[in-house]
Each structure stands twice: as C-alpha cells, then as structure tokens.
Coordinates of C-alpha atoms and ligand atoms in Angstrom, one line a residue:
M1 CA 37.0 -49.2 -54.9
N2 CA 34.7 -46.2 -55.0
E3 CA 34.1 -45.5 -58.7
E4 CA 33.9 -41.8 -58.1
L5 CA 37.4 -41.7 -56.6
T6 CA 39.0 -43.7 -59.4
K7 CA 40.4 -41.5 -62.2
R8 CA 39.2 -43.1 -65.4
V9 CA 41.4 -43.0 -68.5
P10 CA 40.4 -43.4 -72.2
K11 CA 41.3 -46.6 -73.9
T12 CA 44.2 -46.3 -76.3
T13 CA 43.1 -49.3 -78.4
T14 CA 41.4 -48.6 -81.7
I15 CA 37.7 -48.0 -81.5
T16 CA 36.9 -49.9 -84.7
D17 CA 38.2 -53.1 -83.0
D18 CA 35.0 -52.9 -80.9
Y19 CA 32.5 -50.8 -82.8
E20 CA 31.4 -50.2 -86.3
I21 CA 30.9 -46.5 -86.8
C22 CA 27.8 -45.6 -88.9
S23 CA 27.2 -42.5 -91.0
T24 CA 23.9 -41.8 -89.4
V25 CA 24.2 -38.4 -87.6
L26 CA 22.0 -38.2 -84.5
G27 CA 22.8 -34.6 -83.6
V28 CA 25.3 -31.9 -84.0
G29 CA 26.6 -30.1 -80.9
I30 CA 29.0 -27.1 -80.7
T31 CA 31.9 -29.4 -79.6
G32 CA 31.3 -32.2 -82.1
K33 CA 28.9 -34.4 -83.9
V34 CA 27.1 -37.4 -82.6
V35 CA 26.8 -40.4 -84.8
Q36 CA 25.4 -43.9 -84.4
C37 CA 27.8 -46.9 -83.8
I38 CA 27.2 -50.6 -83.3
A39 CA 29.1 -52.9 -80.9
K40 CA 30.7 -55.7 -82.9
K41 CA 30.2 -58.3 -80.2
T42 CA 26.6 -57.7 -79.2
K43 CA 25.3 -55.8 -82.3
E44 CA 23.8 -53.2 -80.0
R45 CA 23.4 -49.6 -81.1
Y46 CA 25.2 -46.8 -79.3
A47 CA 25.8 -43.0 -79.8
L48 CA 29.3 -41.8 -80.5
K49 CA 30.5 -38.2 -79.8
V50 CA 33.7 -37.3 -81.5
L51 CA 35.7 -34.5 -79.8
R52 CA 39.0 -33.0 -81.0
D53 CA 41.4 -33.9 -78.1
C54 CA 42.2 -30.7 -76.1
V55 CA 42.0 -29.5 -72.5
K56 CA 38.3 -28.5 -72.9
A57 CA 37.4 -31.9 -74.4
R58 CA 39.2 -33.7 -71.6
R59 CA 37.3 -31.7 -69.0
E60 CA 34.0 -32.5 -70.8
V61 CA 34.7 -36.2 -70.7
D62 CA 36.0 -36.1 -67.1
L63 CA 32.9 -34.4 -65.8
H64 CA 30.5 -36.4 -67.9
W65 CA 32.2 -39.6 -66.5
K66 CA 31.8 -38.3 -62.9
A67 CA 28.1 -37.7 -63.6
S68 CA 27.6 -40.9 -65.5
S69 CA 26.6 -42.9 -62.4
C70 CA 23.4 -40.8 -62.1
V71 CA 20.3 -42.5 -63.6
Q72 CA 19.2 -39.2 -64.9
V73 CA 22.4 -38.6 -66.9
V74 CA 23.2 -40.2 -70.3
N75 CA 25.6 -43.0 -69.6
I76 CA 29.1 -43.2 -70.9
I77 CA 30.0 -46.7 -72.0
D78 CA 33.6 -46.3 -73.3
V79 CA 36.0 -43.5 -74.2
Y80 CA 38.8 -44.0 -76.7
E81 CA 41.8 -41.8 -77.4
N82 CA 42.5 -42.4 -81.1
T83 CA 43.7 -40.7 -84.2
Y84 CA 40.4 -40.3 -86.2
T85 CA 40.2 -38.7 -89.6
G86 CA 43.7 -37.3 -89.2
S87 CA 43.5 -35.7 -85.7
R88 CA 43.9 -36.8 -82.2
C89 CA 40.3 -37.3 -80.9
L90 CA 38.4 -38.4 -77.9
L91 CA 35.6 -40.8 -79.0
V92 CA 32.9 -41.0 -76.4
V93 CA 30.6 -44.0 -76.7
M94 CA 27.2 -43.4 -75.0
E95 CA 24.0 -45.3 -74.5
C96 CA 21.8 -44.5 -77.5
M97 CA 18.8 -42.3 -76.5
D98 CA 16.2 -43.6 -78.9
G99 CA 13.4 -41.5 -77.5
G100 CA 14.6 -38.2 -78.9
E101 CA 14.2 -34.8 -77.3
L102 CA 11.8 -33.9 -74.4
F103 CA 9.7 -31.3 -76.2
Q104 CA 9.4 -33.3 -79.4
R105 CA 7.8 -36.0 -77.3
I106 CA 5.3 -33.7 -75.7
Q107 CA 4.5 -32.2 -79.1
N108 CA 3.8 -35.6 -80.6
K109 CA 1.9 -36.9 -77.6
K110 CA -1.4 -38.5 -78.8
D111 CA -3.0 -40.1 -75.8
G112 CA -4.8 -37.2 -74.2
A113 CA -3.5 -33.8 -73.1
F114 CA -0.2 -33.3 -71.2
T115 CA -1.0 -32.5 -67.6
E116 CA 0.5 -30.5 -64.8
R117 CA 1.3 -33.7 -62.9
E118 CA 3.3 -35.0 -65.9
A119 CA 5.2 -31.7 -66.0
A120 CA 6.0 -32.0 -62.3
K121 CA 7.3 -35.6 -62.8
I122 CA 9.6 -34.4 -65.7
M123 CA 10.8 -31.5 -63.5
Y124 CA 11.5 -33.9 -60.6
D125 CA 13.7 -36.0 -63.0
V126 CA 15.6 -33.1 -64.4
C127 CA 16.1 -31.6 -60.9
S128 CA 17.4 -35.0 -59.7
A129 CA 20.1 -34.8 -62.3
V130 CA 21.0 -31.2 -61.3
K131 CA 21.0 -32.2 -57.6
F132 CA 23.4 -35.0 -58.4
L133 CA 25.7 -32.6 -60.2
H134 CA 25.5 -29.7 -57.6
D135 CA 26.1 -32.2 -54.8
R136 CA 29.4 -33.0 -56.5
H137 CA 30.2 -29.3 -57.1
I138 CA 29.5 -29.6 -60.8
A139 CA 27.6 -26.9 -62.6
H140 CA 26.2 -28.1 -66.0
R141 CA 25.7 -24.5 -67.4
D142 CA 24.0 -25.7 -70.6
L143 CA 20.7 -27.0 -69.4
K144 CA 18.3 -26.5 -72.4
P145 CA 15.6 -28.5 -74.0
E146 CA 17.8 -30.1 -76.7
N147 CA 20.1 -31.6 -74.0
L148 CA 17.2 -33.5 -72.4
L149 CA 16.7 -36.9 -74.2
Y150 CA 14.6 -40.0 -73.6
T151 CA 16.1 -43.5 -73.6
K152 CA 13.1 -45.0 -75.5
P153 CA 10.1 -43.6 -77.5
D154 CA 7.6 -45.6 -75.4
Q155 CA 6.2 -45.0 -71.8
T156 CA 9.2 -46.9 -70.3
G157 CA 11.6 -44.2 -71.6
I158 CA 13.7 -42.4 -69.0
L159 CA 14.6 -38.7 -69.4
K160 CA 18.3 -38.0 -69.2
L161 CA 20.6 -35.0 -69.3
T162 CA 23.5 -34.9 -71.8
D163 CA 26.3 -32.6 -73.1
F164 CA 28.9 -31.6 -70.5
G165 CA 30.7 -29.3 -73.0
F166 CA 30.2 -26.3 -70.7
A167 CA 30.2 -28.1 -67.3
K168 CA 32.5 -26.7 -64.7
E169 CA 33.7 -28.2 -61.5
V170 CA 33.5 -25.4 -59.0
I171 CA 35.7 -26.3 -56.0
A172 CA 38.8 -28.4 -55.6
K173 CA 39.8 -27.2 -59.1
G174 CA 41.6 -24.0 -60.2
T175 CA 42.4 -21.6 -57.4
L176 CA 41.8 -24.0 -54.6
Q177 CA 44.1 -26.7 -55.9
T178 CA 47.1 -24.5 -56.1
P179 CA 49.6 -25.2 -53.2
C180 CA 48.7 -21.9 -51.5
Y181 CA 45.2 -23.1 -50.5
T182 CA 43.4 -25.9 -48.9
P183 CA 39.6 -25.8 -48.9
Y184 CA 39.6 -26.0 -45.1
Y185 CA 40.2 -22.4 -44.4
V186 CA 39.2 -20.5 -47.5
A187 CA 36.9 -17.6 -47.2
P188 CA 33.3 -17.8 -48.4
E189 CA 33.8 -15.0 -50.9
V190 CA 36.3 -17.2 -52.7
L191 CA 33.9 -20.1 -52.6
G192 CA 31.2 -17.6 -53.5
P193 CA 31.4 -17.8 -57.3
Q194 CA 30.1 -21.4 -57.2
K195 CA 26.8 -20.0 -56.3
Y196 CA 26.7 -18.1 -59.6
D197 CA 27.6 -21.1 -61.7
M198 CA 25.0 -23.2 -59.8
S199 CA 22.4 -20.5 -60.0
C200 CA 22.7 -20.5 -63.8
D201 CA 21.4 -24.0 -63.8
I202 CA 18.4 -23.0 -61.6
W203 CA 17.5 -20.2 -64.0
S204 CA 17.5 -22.8 -66.9
L205 CA 15.3 -25.1 -64.8
G206 CA 12.9 -22.1 -64.4
V207 CA 12.8 -21.6 -68.2
I208 CA 12.3 -25.3 -68.9
M209 CA 9.5 -25.5 -66.3
Y210 CA 7.8 -22.5 -67.8
I211 CA 7.8 -24.0 -71.3
L212 CA 6.6 -27.4 -70.0
L213 CA 3.5 -25.7 -68.5
C214 CA 2.5 -23.6 -71.5
G215 CA 4.5 -24.5 -74.6
F216 CA 6.3 -21.1 -75.1
P217 CA 9.2 -19.5 -73.3
P218 CA 9.0 -16.7 -70.7
F219 CA 11.3 -14.4 -72.6
F220 CA 11.4 -14.0 -76.3
S221 CA 12.8 -11.4 -78.7
D222 CA 10.7 -8.8 -80.5
H223 CA 9.6 -10.2 -83.7
G224 CA 12.3 -12.4 -85.2
H225 CA 15.3 -10.3 -84.1
P226 CA 18.0 -12.4 -82.6
I227 CA 18.3 -11.7 -78.9
S228 CA 17.1 -8.1 -79.1
P229 CA 18.1 -5.4 -76.5
G230 CA 14.4 -5.6 -75.4
M231 CA 14.7 -9.3 -74.6
K232 CA 18.0 -8.8 -72.8
K233 CA 16.4 -6.1 -70.6
R234 CA 13.4 -8.3 -69.9
I235 CA 15.7 -11.2 -68.8
R236 CA 17.8 -8.8 -66.6
T237 CA 14.7 -7.2 -65.0
G238 CA 12.6 -10.4 -64.7
Q239 CA 9.8 -9.1 -66.9
Y240 CA 7.6 -12.0 -67.8
D241 CA 4.1 -13.0 -66.9
F242 CA 1.7 -15.9 -66.9
P243 CA -0.8 -15.0 -69.6
A244 CA -4.3 -16.3 -70.0
P245 CA -5.7 -18.6 -71.2
E246 CA -2.6 -20.9 -71.1
W247 CA -1.8 -20.2 -67.5
S248 CA -5.4 -19.8 -66.1
N249 CA -5.7 -23.3 -64.7
V250 CA -2.1 -23.8 -63.7
S251 CA -1.6 -24.0 -59.9
Q252 CA -0.2 -21.1 -57.8
D253 CA 2.4 -23.6 -56.4
A254 CA 3.8 -24.0 -59.9
K255 CA 3.9 -20.3 -60.6
D256 CA 5.6 -19.5 -57.2
L257 CA 8.2 -22.1 -57.9
I258 CA 9.0 -20.6 -61.3
K259 CA 9.3 -17.2 -59.7
G260 CA 11.8 -18.5 -57.2
M261 CA 13.9 -20.1 -60.1
L262 CA 13.7 -17.0 -62.4
E263 CA 14.6 -14.6 -59.5
V264 CA 16.8 -11.9 -61.1
D265 CA 19.2 -11.7 -58.2
S266 CA 21.2 -14.9 -58.4
T267 CA 22.1 -14.8 -54.7
K268 CA 18.3 -14.9 -53.9
R269 CA 17.5 -17.5 -56.5
L270 CA 16.5 -20.9 -55.1
T271 CA 19.2 -23.5 -54.6
I272 CA 18.7 -27.1 -55.9
E273 CA 18.1 -28.2 -52.3
Q274 CA 15.3 -25.7 -51.9
V275 CA 13.8 -26.7 -55.3
M276 CA 13.9 -30.4 -54.4
R277 CA 12.2 -29.7 -51.1
N278 CA 9.4 -27.6 -52.8
K279 CA 6.2 -29.7 -52.5
W280 CA 5.3 -29.3 -56.3
I281 CA 8.6 -31.2 -56.9
A282 CA 8.9 -33.5 -53.9
L283 CA 5.2 -34.5 -54.0
Y284 CA 4.9 -34.4 -57.8
M285 CA 2.5 -37.4 -57.7
E286 CA 0.0 -35.2 -55.8
V287 CA 0.1 -32.3 -58.2
P288 CA -3.3 -31.7 -59.9
Q289 CA -3.8 -33.5 -63.2
T290 CA -4.9 -30.3 -64.9
P291 CA -4.7 -30.6 -68.7
L292 CA -2.3 -28.1 -70.2
H293 CA -2.1 -26.1 -73.5
T294 CA 1.6 -27.2 -73.9
G295 CA 1.1 -29.8 -76.7
Q296 CA -1.1 -27.5 -78.8
M297 CA 1.2 -24.5 -78.3
L298 CA 4.3 -26.5 -79.2
R299 CA 2.6 -27.8 -82.4
E300 CA 1.5 -24.3 -83.4
G301 CA 5.0 -23.0 -82.7
V302 CA 7.0 -25.6 -84.6
D303 CA 8.3 -23.1 -87.0
V304 CA 9.6 -20.8 -84.3
W305 CA 11.0 -23.7 -82.1
P306 CA 14.5 -23.5 -83.7
E307 CA 14.6 -19.8 -82.8
V308 CA 13.4 -20.5 -79.3
Q309 CA 16.3 -23.0 -79.0
E310 CA 18.8 -20.5 -80.5
E311 CA 17.7 -17.8 -78.0
M312 CA 18.1 -20.1 -75.0
T313 CA 21.6 -21.1 -76.3
R314 CA 22.5 -17.4 -76.6
S315 CA 21.1 -16.4 -73.2
L316 CA 23.1 -19.3 -71.6
A317 CA 26.3 -18.1 -73.3
T318 CA 25.7 -14.5 -72.1
M319 CA 25.0 -15.8 -68.6
R320 CA 28.2 -17.9 -68.5
V321 CA 30.3 -14.9 -69.5
D322 CA 28.6 -12.6 -67.0
Y323 CA 29.0 -15.0 -64.2
D324 CA 32.6 -15.7 -65.0
Q325 CA 33.2 -12.0 -64.7
V326 CA 31.5 -11.8 -61.4
H327 CA 33.8 -14.7 -60.3
I328 CA 36.9 -12.7 -61.3
K329 CA 35.6 -9.6 -59.6
A330 CA 34.8 -11.5 -56.4
I331 CA 38.3 -12.8 -56.2
N332 CA 39.9 -9.4 -57.0
N333 CA 37.7 -7.7 -54.4
S334 CA 38.0 -10.3 -51.6
N335 CA 40.0 -9.3 -48.6
N336 CA 40.9 -12.8 -47.6
P337 CA 44.1 -13.1 -45.5
L338 CA 45.4 -16.0 -47.5
L339 CA 44.8 -14.2 -50.8
N340 CA 46.5 -11.1 -49.4
K341 CA 49.5 -13.2 -48.3
R342 CA 49.8 -14.6 -51.8
R343 CA 49.3 -11.1 -53.3
K344 CA 52.2 -9.8 -51.1
R345 CA 54.4 -12.7 -52.3
S346 CA 53.6 -11.9 -55.9
G347 CA 54.2 -8.2 -55.4
L348 CA 50.5 -7.2 -55.6
P349 CA 48.9 -4.8 -53.1
D350 CA 47.2 -6.2 -50.0
T351 CA 43.7 -4.9 -50.5
P352 CA 42.7 -4.5 -54.1
S353 CA 41.1 -1.2 -55.1
K354 CA 37.4 -1.6 -55.6
Ligands
I85_1 N1 20.4 -40.2 -79.5 N2 22.0 -31.3 -78.2 C1 21.5 -31.3 -79.6 C2 22.0 -38.5 -78.7 N3 21.9 -40.7 -77.9 N4 23.0 -35.8 -78.5 C3 23.5 -33.3 -78.7 N5 25.6 -32.8 -77.5 C4 25.7 -34.1 -76.9 C5 23.0 -33.2 -80.1 C6 22.5 -31.8 -80.5 C7 22.4 -32.6 -77.8 O1 26.5 -34.3 -76.1 C8 23.7 -34.7 -78.2 C9 24.8 -35.0 -77.4 C10 24.6 -36.4 -77.2 C11 23.5 -36.8 -77.8 C12 23.0 -38.2 -77.9 C13 23.4 -39.2 -77.0 C14 22.9 -40.4 -77.0 C15 21.4 -39.8 -78.7 C16 24.8 -32.5 -78.6 C17 19.6 -39.5 -80.4 C18 18.6 -40.2 -81.2 C19 18.7 -41.6 -81.5 C20 17.7 -42.3 -82.1 C21 16.6 -41.7 -82.5 C22 16.4 -40.3 -82.2 C23 17.4 -39.6 -81.6 O2 19.8 -38.3 -80.6 C24 15.1 -39.7 -82.6 F1 14.2 -39.8 -81.7 F2 15.2 -38.4 -82.8 F3 14.7 -40.2 -83.7

C-alpha cells in the first residue's frame, strides 16, 4: 500500500528493548533534547528526540513521518510511545546526522574557497526538501541554519532538513476537515492562508541563500540589541543590500533570486515552483565557480553566530504569529457562501464587518 496513505502509529513496546540510550547530547531544541542511541541488534548509532506526549508533539511526529520519505529530510527510523523519566513521551529515533550543521561545515572547509556553484547546489538540495513539503501542503515554518544537517562529515554527506516542531499542514486539516466543508468547493480566500505559511519558508530560503553567498545575514540588529525596532523595520520594509567587496563578484542571477525570495509582500514572493524553475537553481551545475568570502566571514563572525541564530529564530516566531493573524483575518473577512451559511447556523452575521 502507498506509504503516504497509511497512518503510522508509534510502537508501544519499550524502547530499551531495542536501543541503548546514551547520555551524549547532540542538540537541544525547543520541544526536546536530542541524544545518541545505539540499536542493540546492529550496534548502529542513531539520534533520539524525546518529546512530552501532547497534541503538538503528535503533530510534529505525524508531519515528520509524512516528510520522511524525502531524501532531503532526516529519516525517522522508529517512534515509541513510552513512559520515560516519569512522563508519557514520544521517542523519535532518527538516522544520526554525523556531519553536523551546514554553516559549521562551510566555516571549517579547508580545501579551497567555497564557490557560488557549491552554494547553488546546497540551495538546490534545500529547495528540493521544501518543494517536497509544499507539494504535500506542509509548511515547515522553522527553516534555519541549525536545522540543516549533513549525514556524514566527508564529501559523501547529504544535506537534510530536520525539526518539524512548527510544521503545519495547510489544507485538509482544521477548517476544511469539519463536516461543513469539502475542499472541492471552497473559496480561494479560505485556501489563501496557505500561501502565507508557505511564503514564510521562501523568506527563510532567501535568508539562508544570502548567508551562503557572503557569510553574514541580510538583516541584523543594531549593535548587540536583541531584535531591535530598527531591525524589525528593515525586515518589514525589505531594507538590505549587497555590500562590496563580499558581493562584488556574485552573479546578478543570484541577487535577483534573493530579491524574489525576500520580497516584502508575501503574495508577490516567489513560490517554491518558481524558485525550482529559476535557472540558478535548476541549472546549478552551470553556475559560475566564483570563490566566495563566506568561509572567511563565518570564521571572523564565530562569536556573533549564536546571536545570528537567535535573531533568525525570533524573526521566524514573529512571522508565524503575524501570518496566523492574517489567516484568522482572511477567514473572518471572507464572503464565502459556505462560510456564510455556517455563520447563519451559528447565529453569526452573514457578512462580517471589515
Ligand atoms: N546529529 N536544531 C538545533 C541531530 N542527528 N538535531 C536540533 N531539533 C531537532 C538540535 C538543535 C536542530 O529536531 C536537532 C533535531 C534533530 C537533530 C539531529 C538528528 C539527527 C543529529 C533540534 C547531530 C550530530 C551527531 C554527531 C556529530 C555531530 C552532530 O547533531 C557533530 F558534527 F556536531 F559533531
């Protein structure tokens, strides 16, 4: 049977029957920590994410599972539903990404400068993951450097996306699954909000591509202040540039693509289809092999990198809240006959006041 149509359920057997859980912490996310574990049968190493069992954790696992068949997404091996350290938990066993984070790898690169073509290949891979998700109406909503990991530290390593803690399935869930609606005759303004969630991912791709090409982010706060009003305004108004000397030799194609992804108006921002069709992405192997300043800039900026990451995390949080509000507003304002019928039934006015 088609794997994507089969609802997968966590195992209720005890995880320690199959795995030995180590104390080595690989990373700490917002929803839980990731530790090393070893399969008892094969002695192979895996990564284990421990989540307190709740609706949100169930959604994370469900969406990650749905995305897991994509080569560019960290694979889920097993999921257990166990009582762990006194609480009901979901234990997610994943392939172990031994290559570490994307930008760490570029920063530590020794064999020659990182080139524009290499950046294009990385973007192609990340965009493939996003295309896979968007095709299945899943918005990741937390695309940031620390969620992009390599399978292995050597040249054979594959770049993969992880952490579905903020992922959202945009149609067939929520409003549309209630008995009043079927997706066949629902108005575009009701389907509209998916654009916002999806466009959040494209904005993130723009930021990641910008950093790949120069080693610093397009927006940063004024001197050490956490997400300053000035930075917020620059993000909202799209005030960023391509300063020399880092950007001097970067192709116009690359800059144009970034502009399309960092478009302020989310309805005008490129879609993942448009990004994938862009020649800088589609024909990444023909992109010039121009050496970039990225490695050097990342090395010089190591001490501010944690702040860069925190800022991206905060901007994403702001964007998710803003777009969720747009979503609610769009539904309230829509004049869809089906919605009106439902409003009548629930005693609400036909056309909501704007
Ligand atoms: N392997 N965001 C930052 C890690 N293998 N990591 C994070 N959310 C997740 C940690 C905090 C991502 O869902 C995360 C999640 C999953 C992983 C994950 C999955 C599979 C790894 C939060 C490593 C690793 C393993 C060996 C060596 C190295 C890293 O992190 C290194 F290269 F660093 F030495």
